[in-house]
mmCIF file of N, CA and C in Angstrom:
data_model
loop_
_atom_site.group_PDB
_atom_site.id
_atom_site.type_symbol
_atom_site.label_atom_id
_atom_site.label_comp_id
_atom_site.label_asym_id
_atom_site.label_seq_id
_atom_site.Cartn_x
_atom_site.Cartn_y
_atom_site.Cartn_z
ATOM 1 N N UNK A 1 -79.505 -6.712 -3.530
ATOM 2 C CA UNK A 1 -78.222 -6.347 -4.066
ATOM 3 C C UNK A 1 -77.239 -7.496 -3.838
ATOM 4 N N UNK A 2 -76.503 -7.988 -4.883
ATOM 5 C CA UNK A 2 -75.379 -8.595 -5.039
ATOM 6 C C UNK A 2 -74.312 -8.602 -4.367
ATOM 7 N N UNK A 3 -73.526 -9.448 -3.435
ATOM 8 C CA UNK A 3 -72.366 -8.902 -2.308
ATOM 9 C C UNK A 3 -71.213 -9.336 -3.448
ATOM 10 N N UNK A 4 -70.333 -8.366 -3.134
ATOM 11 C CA UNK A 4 -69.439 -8.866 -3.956
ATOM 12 C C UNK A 4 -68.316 -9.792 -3.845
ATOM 13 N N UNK A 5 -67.972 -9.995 -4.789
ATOM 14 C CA UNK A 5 -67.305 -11.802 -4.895
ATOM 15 C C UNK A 5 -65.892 -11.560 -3.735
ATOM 16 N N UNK A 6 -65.336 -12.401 -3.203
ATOM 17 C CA UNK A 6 -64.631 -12.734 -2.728
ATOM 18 C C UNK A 6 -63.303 -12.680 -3.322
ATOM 19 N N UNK A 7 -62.139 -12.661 -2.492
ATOM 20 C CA UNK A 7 -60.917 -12.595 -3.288
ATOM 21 C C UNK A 7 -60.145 -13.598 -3.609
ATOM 22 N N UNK A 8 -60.474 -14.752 -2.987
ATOM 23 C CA UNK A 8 -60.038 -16.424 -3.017
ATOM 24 C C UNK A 8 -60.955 -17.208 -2.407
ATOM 25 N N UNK A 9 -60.543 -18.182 -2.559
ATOM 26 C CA UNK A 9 -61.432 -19.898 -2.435
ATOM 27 C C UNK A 9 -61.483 -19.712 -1.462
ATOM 28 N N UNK A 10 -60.478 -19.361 -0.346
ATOM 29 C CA UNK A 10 -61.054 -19.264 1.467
ATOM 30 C C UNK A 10 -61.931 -18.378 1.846
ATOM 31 N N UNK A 11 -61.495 -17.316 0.980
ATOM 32 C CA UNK A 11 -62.696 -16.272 1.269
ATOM 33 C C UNK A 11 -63.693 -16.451 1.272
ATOM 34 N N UNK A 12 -64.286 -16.930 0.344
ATOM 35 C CA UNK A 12 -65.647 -17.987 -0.835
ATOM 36 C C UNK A 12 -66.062 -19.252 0.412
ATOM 37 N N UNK A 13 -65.679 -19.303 1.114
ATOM 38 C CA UNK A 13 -66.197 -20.071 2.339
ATOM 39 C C UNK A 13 -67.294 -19.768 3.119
ATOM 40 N N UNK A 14 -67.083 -18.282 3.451
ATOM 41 C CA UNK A 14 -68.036 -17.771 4.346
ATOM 42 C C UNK A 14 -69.388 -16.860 3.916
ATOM 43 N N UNK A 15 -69.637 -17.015 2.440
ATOM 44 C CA UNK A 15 -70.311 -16.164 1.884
ATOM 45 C C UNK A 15 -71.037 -17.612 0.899
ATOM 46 N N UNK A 16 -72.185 -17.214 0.388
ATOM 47 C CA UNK A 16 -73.048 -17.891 -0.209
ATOM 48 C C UNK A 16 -73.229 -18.178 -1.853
ATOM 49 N N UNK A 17 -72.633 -16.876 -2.627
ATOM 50 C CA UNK A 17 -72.705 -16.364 -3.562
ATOM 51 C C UNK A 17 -71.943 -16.996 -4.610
ATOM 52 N N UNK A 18 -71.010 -16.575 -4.134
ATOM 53 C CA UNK A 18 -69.471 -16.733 -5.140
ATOM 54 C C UNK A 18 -68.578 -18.208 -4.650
ATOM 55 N N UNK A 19 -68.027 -18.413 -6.238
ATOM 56 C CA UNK A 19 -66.979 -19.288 -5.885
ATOM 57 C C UNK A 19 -65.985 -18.753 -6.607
ATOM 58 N N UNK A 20 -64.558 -18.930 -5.965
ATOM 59 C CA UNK A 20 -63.808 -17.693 -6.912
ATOM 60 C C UNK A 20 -62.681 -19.654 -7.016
ATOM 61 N N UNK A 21 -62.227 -19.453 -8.146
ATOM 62 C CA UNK A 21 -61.182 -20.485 -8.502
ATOM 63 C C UNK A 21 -59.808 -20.111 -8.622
ATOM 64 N N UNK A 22 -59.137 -21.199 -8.509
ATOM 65 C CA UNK A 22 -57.847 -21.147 -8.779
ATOM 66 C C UNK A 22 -56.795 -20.676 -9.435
ATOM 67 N N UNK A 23 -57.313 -19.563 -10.271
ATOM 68 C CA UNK A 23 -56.944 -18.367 -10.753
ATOM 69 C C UNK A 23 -57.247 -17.440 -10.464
ATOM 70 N N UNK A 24 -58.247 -17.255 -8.982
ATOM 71 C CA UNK A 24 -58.835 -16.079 -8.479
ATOM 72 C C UNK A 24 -59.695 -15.437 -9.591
ATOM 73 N N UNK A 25 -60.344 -16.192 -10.309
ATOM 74 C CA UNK A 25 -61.771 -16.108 -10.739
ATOM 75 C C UNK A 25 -63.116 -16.190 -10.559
ATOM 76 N N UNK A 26 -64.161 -14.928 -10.187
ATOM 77 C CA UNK A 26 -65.499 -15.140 -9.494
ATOM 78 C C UNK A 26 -66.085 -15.771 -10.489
ATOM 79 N N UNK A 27 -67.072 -16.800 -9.701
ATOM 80 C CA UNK A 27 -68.011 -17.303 -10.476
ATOM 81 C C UNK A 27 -69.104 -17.239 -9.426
ATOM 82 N N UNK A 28 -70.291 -17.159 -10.015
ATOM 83 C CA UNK A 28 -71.745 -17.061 -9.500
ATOM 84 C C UNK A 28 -71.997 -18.507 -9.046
ATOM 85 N N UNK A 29 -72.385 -18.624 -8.381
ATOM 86 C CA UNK A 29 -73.190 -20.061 -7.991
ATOM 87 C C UNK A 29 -74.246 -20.475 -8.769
ATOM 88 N N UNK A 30 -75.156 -18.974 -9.160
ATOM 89 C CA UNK A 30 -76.831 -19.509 -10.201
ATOM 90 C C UNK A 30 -76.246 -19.814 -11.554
ATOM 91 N N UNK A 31 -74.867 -19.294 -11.851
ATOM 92 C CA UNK A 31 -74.000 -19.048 -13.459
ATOM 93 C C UNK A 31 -73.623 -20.437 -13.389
ATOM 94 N N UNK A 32 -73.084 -21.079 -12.854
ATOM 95 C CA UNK A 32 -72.280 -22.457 -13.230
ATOM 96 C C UNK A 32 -73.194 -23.635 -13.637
ATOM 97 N N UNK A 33 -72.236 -24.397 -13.992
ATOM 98 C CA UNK A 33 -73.494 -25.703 -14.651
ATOM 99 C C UNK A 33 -73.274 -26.579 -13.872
ATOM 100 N N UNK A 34 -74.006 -27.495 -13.534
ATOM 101 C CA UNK A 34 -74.214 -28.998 -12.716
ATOM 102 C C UNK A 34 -72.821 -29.775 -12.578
ATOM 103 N N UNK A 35 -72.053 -29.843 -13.749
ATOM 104 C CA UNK A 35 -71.205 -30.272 -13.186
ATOM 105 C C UNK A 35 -70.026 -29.356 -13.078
ATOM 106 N N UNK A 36 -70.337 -28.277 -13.248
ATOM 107 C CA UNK A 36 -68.897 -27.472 -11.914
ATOM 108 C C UNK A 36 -69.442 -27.676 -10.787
ATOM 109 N N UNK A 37 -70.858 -27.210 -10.408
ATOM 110 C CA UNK A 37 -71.140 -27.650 -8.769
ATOM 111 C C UNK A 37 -70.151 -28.544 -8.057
ATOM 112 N N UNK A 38 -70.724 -29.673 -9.028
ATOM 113 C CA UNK A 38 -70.371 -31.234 -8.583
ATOM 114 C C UNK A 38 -69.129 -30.765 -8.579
ATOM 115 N N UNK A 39 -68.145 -30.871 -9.166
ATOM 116 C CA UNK A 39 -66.933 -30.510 -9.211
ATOM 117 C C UNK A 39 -66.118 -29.651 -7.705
ATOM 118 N N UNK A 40 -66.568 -28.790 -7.761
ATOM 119 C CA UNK A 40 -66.033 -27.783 -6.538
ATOM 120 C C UNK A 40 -66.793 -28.223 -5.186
ATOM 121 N N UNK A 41 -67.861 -28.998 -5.315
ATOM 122 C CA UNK A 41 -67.962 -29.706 -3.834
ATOM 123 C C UNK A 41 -66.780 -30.611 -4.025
ATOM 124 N N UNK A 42 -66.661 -31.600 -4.580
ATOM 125 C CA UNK A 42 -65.601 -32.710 -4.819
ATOM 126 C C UNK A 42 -64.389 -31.764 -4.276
ATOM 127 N N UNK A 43 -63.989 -30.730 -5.031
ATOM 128 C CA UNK A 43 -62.492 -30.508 -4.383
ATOM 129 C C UNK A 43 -62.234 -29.614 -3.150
ATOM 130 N N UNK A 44 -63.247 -29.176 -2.962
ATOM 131 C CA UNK A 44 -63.699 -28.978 -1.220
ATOM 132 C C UNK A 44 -63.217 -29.646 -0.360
ATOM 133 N N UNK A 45 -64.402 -31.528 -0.382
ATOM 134 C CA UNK A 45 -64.344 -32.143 0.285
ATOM 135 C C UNK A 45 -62.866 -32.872 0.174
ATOM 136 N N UNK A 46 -62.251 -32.784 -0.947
ATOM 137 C CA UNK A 46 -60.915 -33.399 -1.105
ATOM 138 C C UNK A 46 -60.000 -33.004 0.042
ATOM 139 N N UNK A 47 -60.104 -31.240 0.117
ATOM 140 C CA UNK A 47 -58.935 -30.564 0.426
ATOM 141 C C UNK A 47 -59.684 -29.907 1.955
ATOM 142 N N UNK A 48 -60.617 -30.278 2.501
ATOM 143 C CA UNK A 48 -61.291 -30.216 3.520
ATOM 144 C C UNK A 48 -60.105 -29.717 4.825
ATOM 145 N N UNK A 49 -59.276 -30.554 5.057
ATOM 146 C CA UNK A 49 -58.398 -30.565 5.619
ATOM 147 C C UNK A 49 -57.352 -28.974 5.734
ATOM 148 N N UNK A 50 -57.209 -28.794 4.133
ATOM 149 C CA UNK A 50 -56.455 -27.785 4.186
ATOM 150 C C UNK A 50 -57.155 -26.960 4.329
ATOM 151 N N UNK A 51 -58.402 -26.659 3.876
ATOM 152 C CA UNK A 51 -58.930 -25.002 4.096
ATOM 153 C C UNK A 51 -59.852 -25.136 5.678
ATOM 154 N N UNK A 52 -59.572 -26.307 6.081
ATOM 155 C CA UNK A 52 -59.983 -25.839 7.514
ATOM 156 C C UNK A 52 -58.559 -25.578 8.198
ATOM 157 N N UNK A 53 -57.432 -25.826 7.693
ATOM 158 C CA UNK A 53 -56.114 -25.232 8.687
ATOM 159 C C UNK A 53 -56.343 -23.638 7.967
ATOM 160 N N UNK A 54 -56.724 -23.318 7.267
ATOM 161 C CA UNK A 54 -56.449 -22.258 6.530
ATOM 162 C C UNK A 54 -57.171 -21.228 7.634
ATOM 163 N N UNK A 55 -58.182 -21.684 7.552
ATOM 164 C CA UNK A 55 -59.289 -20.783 8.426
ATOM 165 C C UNK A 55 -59.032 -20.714 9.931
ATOM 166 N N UNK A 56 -58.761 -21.971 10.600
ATOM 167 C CA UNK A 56 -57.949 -21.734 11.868
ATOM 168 C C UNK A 56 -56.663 -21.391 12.335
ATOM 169 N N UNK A 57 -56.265 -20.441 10.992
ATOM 170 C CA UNK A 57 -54.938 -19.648 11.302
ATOM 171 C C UNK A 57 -55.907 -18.341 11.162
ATOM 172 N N UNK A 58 -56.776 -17.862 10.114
ATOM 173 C CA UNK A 58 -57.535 -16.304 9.989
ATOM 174 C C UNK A 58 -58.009 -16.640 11.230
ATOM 175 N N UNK A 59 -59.066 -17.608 11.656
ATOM 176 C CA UNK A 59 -59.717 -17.146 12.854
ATOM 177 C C UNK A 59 -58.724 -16.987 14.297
ATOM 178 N N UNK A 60 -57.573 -17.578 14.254
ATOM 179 C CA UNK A 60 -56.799 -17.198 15.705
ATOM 180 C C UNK A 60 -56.263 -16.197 15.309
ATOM 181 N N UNK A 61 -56.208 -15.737 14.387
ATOM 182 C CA UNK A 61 -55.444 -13.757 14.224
ATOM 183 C C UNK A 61 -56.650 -12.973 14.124
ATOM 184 N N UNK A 62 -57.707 -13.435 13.910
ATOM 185 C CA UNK A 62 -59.274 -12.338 13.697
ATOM 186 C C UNK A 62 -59.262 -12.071 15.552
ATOM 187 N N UNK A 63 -59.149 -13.722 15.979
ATOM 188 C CA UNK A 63 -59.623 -13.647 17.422
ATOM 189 C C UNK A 63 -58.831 -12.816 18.685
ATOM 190 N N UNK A 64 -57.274 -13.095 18.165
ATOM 191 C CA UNK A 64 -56.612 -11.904 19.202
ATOM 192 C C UNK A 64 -56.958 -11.427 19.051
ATOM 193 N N UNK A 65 -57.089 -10.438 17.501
ATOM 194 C CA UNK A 65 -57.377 -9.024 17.136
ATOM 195 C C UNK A 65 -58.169 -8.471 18.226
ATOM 196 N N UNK A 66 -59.307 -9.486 17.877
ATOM 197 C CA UNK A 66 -60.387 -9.304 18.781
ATOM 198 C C UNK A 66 -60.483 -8.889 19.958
ATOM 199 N N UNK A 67 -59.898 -9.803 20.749
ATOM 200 C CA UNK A 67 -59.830 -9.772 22.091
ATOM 201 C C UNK A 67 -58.676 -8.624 22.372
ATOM 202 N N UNK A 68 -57.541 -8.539 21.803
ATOM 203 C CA UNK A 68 -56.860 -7.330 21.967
ATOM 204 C C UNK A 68 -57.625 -5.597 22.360
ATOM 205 N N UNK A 69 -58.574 -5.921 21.727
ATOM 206 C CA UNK A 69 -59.597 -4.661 21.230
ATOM 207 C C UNK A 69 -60.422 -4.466 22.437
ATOM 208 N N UNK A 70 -60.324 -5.898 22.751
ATOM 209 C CA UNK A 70 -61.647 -5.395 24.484
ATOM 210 C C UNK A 70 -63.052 -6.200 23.779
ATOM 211 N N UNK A 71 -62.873 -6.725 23.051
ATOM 212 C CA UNK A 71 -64.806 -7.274 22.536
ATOM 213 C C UNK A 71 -64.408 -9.057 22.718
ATOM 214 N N UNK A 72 -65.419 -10.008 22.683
ATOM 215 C CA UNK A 72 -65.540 -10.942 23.238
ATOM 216 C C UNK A 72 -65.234 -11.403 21.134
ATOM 217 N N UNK A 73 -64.342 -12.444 21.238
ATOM 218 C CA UNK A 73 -64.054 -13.333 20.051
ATOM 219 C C UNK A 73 -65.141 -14.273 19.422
ATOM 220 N N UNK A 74 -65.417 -14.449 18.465
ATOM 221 C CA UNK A 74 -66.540 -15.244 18.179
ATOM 222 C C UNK A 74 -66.376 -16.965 18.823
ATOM 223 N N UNK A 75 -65.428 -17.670 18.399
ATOM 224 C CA UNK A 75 -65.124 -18.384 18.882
ATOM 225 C C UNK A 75 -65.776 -18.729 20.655
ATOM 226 N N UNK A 76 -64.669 -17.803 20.984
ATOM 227 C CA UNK A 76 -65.183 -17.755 23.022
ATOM 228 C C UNK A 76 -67.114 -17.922 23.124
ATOM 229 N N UNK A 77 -67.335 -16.558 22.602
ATOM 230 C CA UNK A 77 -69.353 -16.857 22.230
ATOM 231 C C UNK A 77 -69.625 -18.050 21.742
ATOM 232 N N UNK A 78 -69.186 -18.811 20.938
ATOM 233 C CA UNK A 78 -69.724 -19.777 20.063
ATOM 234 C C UNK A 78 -69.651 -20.904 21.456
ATOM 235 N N UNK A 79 -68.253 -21.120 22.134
ATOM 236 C CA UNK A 79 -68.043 -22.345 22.772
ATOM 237 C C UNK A 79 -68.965 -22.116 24.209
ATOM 238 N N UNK A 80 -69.121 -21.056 24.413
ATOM 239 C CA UNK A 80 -70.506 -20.679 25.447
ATOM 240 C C UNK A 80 -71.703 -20.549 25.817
ATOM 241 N N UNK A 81 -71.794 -20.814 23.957
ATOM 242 C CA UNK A 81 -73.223 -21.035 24.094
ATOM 243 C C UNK A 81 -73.560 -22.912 23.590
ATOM 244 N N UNK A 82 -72.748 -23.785 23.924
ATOM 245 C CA UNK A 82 -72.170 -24.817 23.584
ATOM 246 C C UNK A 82 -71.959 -25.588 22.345
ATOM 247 N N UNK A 83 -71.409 -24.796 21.389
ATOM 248 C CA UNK A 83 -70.744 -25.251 20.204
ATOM 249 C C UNK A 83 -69.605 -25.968 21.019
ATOM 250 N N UNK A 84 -69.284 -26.756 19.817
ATOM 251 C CA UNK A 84 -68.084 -27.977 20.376
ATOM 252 C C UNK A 84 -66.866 -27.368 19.446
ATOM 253 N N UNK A 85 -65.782 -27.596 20.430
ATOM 254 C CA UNK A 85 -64.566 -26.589 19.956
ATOM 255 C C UNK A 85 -64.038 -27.195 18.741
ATOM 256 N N UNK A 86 -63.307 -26.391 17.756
ATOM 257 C CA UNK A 86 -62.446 -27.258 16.588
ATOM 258 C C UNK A 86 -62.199 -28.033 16.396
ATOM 259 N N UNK A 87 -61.350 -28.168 17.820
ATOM 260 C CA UNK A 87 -60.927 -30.039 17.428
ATOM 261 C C UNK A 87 -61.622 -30.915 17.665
ATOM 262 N N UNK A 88 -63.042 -30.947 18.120
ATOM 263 C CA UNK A 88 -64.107 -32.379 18.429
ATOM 264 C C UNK A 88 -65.027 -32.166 17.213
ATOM 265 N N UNK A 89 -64.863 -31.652 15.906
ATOM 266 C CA UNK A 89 -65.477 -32.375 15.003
ATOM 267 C C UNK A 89 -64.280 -32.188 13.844
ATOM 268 N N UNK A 90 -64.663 -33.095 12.719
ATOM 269 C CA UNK A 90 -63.982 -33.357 11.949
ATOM 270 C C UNK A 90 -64.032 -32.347 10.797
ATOM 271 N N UNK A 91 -63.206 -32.665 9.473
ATOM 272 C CA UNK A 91 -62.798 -31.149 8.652
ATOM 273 C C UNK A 91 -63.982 -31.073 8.099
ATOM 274 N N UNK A 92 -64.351 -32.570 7.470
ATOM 275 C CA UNK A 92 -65.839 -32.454 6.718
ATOM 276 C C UNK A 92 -66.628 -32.091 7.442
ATOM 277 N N UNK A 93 -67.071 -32.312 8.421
ATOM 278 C CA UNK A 93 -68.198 -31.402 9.413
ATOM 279 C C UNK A 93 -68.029 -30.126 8.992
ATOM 280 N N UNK A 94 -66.948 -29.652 9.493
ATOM 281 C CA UNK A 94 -66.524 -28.275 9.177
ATOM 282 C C UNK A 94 -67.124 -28.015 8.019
ATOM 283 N N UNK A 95 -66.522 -28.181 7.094
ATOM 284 C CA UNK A 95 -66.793 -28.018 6.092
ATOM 285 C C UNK A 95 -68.125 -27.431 5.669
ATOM 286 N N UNK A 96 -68.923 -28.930 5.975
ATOM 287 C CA UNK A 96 -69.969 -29.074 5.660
ATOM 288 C C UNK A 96 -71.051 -27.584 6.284
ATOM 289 N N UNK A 97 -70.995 -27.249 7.182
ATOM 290 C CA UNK A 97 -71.392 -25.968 7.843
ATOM 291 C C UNK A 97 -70.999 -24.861 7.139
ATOM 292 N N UNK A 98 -69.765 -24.611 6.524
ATOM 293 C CA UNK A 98 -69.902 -23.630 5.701
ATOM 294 C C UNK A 98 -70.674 -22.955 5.234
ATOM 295 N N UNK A 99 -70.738 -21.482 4.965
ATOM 296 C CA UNK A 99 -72.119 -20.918 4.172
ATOM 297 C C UNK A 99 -71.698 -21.644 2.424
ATOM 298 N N UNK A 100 -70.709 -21.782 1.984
ATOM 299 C CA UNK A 100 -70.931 -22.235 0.519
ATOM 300 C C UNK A 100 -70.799 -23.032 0.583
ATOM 301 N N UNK A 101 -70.552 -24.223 1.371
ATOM 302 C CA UNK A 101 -70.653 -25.377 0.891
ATOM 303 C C UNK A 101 -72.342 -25.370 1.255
ATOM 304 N N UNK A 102 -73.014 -25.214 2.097
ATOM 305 C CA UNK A 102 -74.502 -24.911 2.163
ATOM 306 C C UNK A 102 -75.169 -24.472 0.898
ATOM 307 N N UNK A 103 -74.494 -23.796 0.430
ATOM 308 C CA UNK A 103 -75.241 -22.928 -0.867
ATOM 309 C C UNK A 103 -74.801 -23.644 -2.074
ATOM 310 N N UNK A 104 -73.702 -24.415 -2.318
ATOM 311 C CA UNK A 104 -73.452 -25.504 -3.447
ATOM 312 C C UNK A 104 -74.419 -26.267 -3.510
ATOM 313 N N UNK A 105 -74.425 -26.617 -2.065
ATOM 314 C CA UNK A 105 -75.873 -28.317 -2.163
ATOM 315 C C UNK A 105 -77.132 -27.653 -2.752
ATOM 316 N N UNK A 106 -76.987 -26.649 -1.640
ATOM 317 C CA UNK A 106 -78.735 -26.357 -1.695
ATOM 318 C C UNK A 106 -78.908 -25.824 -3.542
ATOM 319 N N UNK A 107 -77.854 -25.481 -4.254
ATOM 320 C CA UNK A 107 -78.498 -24.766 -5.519
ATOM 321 C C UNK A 107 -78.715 -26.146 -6.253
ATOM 322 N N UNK A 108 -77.752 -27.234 -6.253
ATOM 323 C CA UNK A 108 -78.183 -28.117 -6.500
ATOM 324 C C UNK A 108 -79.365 -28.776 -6.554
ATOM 325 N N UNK A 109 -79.679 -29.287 -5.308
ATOM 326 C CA UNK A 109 -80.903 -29.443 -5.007
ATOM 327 C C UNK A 109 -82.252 -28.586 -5.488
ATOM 328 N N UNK A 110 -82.220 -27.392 -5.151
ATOM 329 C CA UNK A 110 -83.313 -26.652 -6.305
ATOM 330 C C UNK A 110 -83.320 -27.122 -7.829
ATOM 331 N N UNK A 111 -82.438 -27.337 -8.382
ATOM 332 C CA UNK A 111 -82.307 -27.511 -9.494
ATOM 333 C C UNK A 111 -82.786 -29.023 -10.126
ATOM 334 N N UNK A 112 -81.960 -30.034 -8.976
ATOM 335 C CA UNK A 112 -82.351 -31.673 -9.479
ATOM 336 C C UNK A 112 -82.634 -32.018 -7.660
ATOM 337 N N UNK A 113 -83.877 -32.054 -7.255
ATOM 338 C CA UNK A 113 -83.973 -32.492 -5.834
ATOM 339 C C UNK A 113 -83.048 -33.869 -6.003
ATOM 340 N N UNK A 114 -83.346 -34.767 -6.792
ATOM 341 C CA UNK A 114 -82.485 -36.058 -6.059
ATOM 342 C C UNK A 114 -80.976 -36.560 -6.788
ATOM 343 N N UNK A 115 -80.867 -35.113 -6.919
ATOM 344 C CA UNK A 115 -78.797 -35.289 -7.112
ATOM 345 C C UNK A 115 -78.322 -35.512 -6.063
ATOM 346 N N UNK A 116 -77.384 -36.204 -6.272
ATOM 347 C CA UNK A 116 -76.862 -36.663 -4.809
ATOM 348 C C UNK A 116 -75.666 -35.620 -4.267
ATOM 349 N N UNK A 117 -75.431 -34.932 -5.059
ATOM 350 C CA UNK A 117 -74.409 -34.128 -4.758
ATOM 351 C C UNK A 117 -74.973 -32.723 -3.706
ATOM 352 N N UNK A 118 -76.304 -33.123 -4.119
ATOM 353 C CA UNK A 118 -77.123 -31.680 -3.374
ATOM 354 C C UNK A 118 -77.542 -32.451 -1.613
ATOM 355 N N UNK A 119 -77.387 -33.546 -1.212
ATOM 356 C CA UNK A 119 -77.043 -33.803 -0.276
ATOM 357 C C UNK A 119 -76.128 -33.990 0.871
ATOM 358 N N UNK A 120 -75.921 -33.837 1.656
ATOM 359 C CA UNK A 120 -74.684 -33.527 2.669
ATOM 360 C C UNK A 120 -74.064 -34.900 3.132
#
């Protein structure tokens, strides 16, 4: 079964499926053609910067939430089991870990193994 699309481009980060655009339009990942791929990695990696501040404002309000609640924050787990905190890697790293930016390359790559765009 199909998860359903996301409600914006930040959303569309953490999920594999969907890329929703700049009009808050879903698009399929298997639906698009080679060069939207190419395209929406490009303005990813452009804006890298901003949608990783984006996400480290949801994740420090997910994470009080969290911890408000009495349950351990993902974050706190992550840096304990020794992930390296936010600020010791860079946005493109970030990035790059994403579940869709993972799932941009990789559909790529199924499609043309030696596109370069399907590489990280």
């Amino acid at each position: 079964m199909d998860e359903p699309a996301p409600a914006s481009s930040f959303a569309a980060l953490g999920q594999g499926t969907w890329w929703v655009d700049a009009e808050d339009r879903p698009h399929r990942l298997v639906d698009m053609s080679d060069e939207h791929l190419s395209n929406v990695i490009g303005h990813l990696l452009v804006h890298a910067d901003t949608y990783r501040s984006w996400w480290q404002v949801g994740a420090t309000h997910d994470d009080t939430a969290t911890i408000a609640e009495g349950r351990w924050a993902a974050e706190l787990v992550a840096r304990s089991a020794g992930a390296p905190a936010p600020w010791e890697i860079t946005s493109t790293a970030w990035l790059e870990a994403t579940a869709l930016m993972r799932a941009l390359r990789a559909e790529l790559r199924r499609r043309h193994p030696e596109h370069p765009a399907g590489r990280g």
